[in-house]
GROMACS .gro file of C-alpha atoms in nm:
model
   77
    1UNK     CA    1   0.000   0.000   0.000
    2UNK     CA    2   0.115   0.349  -0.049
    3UNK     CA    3   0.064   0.656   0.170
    4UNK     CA    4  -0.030   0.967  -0.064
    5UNK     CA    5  -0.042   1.307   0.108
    6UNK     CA    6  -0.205   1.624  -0.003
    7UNK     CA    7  -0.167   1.986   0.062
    8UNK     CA    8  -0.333   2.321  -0.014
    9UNK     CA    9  -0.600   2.282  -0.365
   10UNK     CA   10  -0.484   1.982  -0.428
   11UNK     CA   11  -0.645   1.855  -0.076
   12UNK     CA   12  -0.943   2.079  -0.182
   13UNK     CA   13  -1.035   1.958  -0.523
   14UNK     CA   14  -0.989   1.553  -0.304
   15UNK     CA   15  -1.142   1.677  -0.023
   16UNK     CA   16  -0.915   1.449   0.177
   17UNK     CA   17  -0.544   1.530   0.331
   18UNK     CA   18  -0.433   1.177   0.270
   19UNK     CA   19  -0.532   0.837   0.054
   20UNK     CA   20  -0.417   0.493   0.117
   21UNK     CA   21  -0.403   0.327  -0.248
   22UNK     CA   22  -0.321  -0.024  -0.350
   23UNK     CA   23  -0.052  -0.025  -0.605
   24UNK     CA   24   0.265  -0.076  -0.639
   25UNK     CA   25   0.553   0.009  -0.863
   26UNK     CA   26   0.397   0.259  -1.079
   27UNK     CA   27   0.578   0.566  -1.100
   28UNK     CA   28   0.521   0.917  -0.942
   29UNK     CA   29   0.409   1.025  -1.328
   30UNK     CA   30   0.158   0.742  -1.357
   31UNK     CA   31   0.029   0.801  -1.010
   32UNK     CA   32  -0.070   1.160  -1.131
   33UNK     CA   33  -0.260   1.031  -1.390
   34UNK     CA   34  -0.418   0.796  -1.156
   35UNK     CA   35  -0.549   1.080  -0.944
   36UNK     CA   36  -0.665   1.251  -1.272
   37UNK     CA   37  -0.838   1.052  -1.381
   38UNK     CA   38  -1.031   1.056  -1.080
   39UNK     CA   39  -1.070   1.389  -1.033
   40UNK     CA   40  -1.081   1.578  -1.405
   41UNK     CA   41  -1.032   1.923  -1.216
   42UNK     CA   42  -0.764   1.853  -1.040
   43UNK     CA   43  -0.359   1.931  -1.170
   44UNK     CA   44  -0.073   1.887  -1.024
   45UNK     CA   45   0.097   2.183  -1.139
   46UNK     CA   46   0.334   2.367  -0.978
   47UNK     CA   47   0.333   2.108  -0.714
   48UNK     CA   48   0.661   1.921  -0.620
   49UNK     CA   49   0.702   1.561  -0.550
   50UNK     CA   50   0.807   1.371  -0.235
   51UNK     CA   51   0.855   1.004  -0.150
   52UNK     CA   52   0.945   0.963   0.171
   53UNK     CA   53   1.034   1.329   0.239
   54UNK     CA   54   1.291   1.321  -0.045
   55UNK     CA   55   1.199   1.529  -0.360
   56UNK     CA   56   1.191   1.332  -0.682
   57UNK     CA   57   1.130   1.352  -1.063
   58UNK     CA   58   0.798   1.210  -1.201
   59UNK     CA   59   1.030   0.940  -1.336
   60UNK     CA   60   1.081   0.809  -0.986
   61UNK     CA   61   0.928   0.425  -0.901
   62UNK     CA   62   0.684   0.454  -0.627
   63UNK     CA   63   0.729   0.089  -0.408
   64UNK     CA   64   0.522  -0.048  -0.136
   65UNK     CA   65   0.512   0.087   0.161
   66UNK     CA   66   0.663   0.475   0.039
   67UNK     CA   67   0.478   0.762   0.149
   68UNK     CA   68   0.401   1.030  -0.157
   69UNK     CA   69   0.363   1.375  -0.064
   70UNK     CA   70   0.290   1.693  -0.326
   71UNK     CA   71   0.406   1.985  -0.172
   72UNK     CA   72   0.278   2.326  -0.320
   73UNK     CA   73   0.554   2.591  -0.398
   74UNK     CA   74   0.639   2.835  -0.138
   75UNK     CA   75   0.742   3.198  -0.128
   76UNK     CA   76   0.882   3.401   0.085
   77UNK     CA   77   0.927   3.759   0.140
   0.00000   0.00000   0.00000
């Protein structure tokens, strides 16, 4: 099973902060599509990618057990 975490609109257009999914070794890019697929309004643009609090490429193979997180972009000032 695999964690997946959401923050900010993404956890609005869901309307859940995290989903426990059944799949394994799919990548991070094939994950997005997963989720939408599910949910046409939702993009994951500008959104950055996290497995297990280390920031990866949508190349990246998601295993078993790995917790995804998409962190918005932040600004400072």
């Amino acid at each position: 099973m695999i964690t997946v975490l959401f923050f900010a609109e993404i956890r609005e257009v869901i309307g859940l902060d995290r989903i426990i999914i059944k799949k394994d070794r799919i990548t991070v890019l094939q994950l997005k599509q997963y989720f939408e697929s599910k949910y046409p309004l939702l993009s994951f643009e500008p959104f950055m990618t996290a497995i297990n609090e280390s920031f990866v490429t949508d190349e990246e193979m998601i295993k078993d057990q790995d917790t995804v997180a998409f962190i918005p972009p932040v600004s400072g000032g």
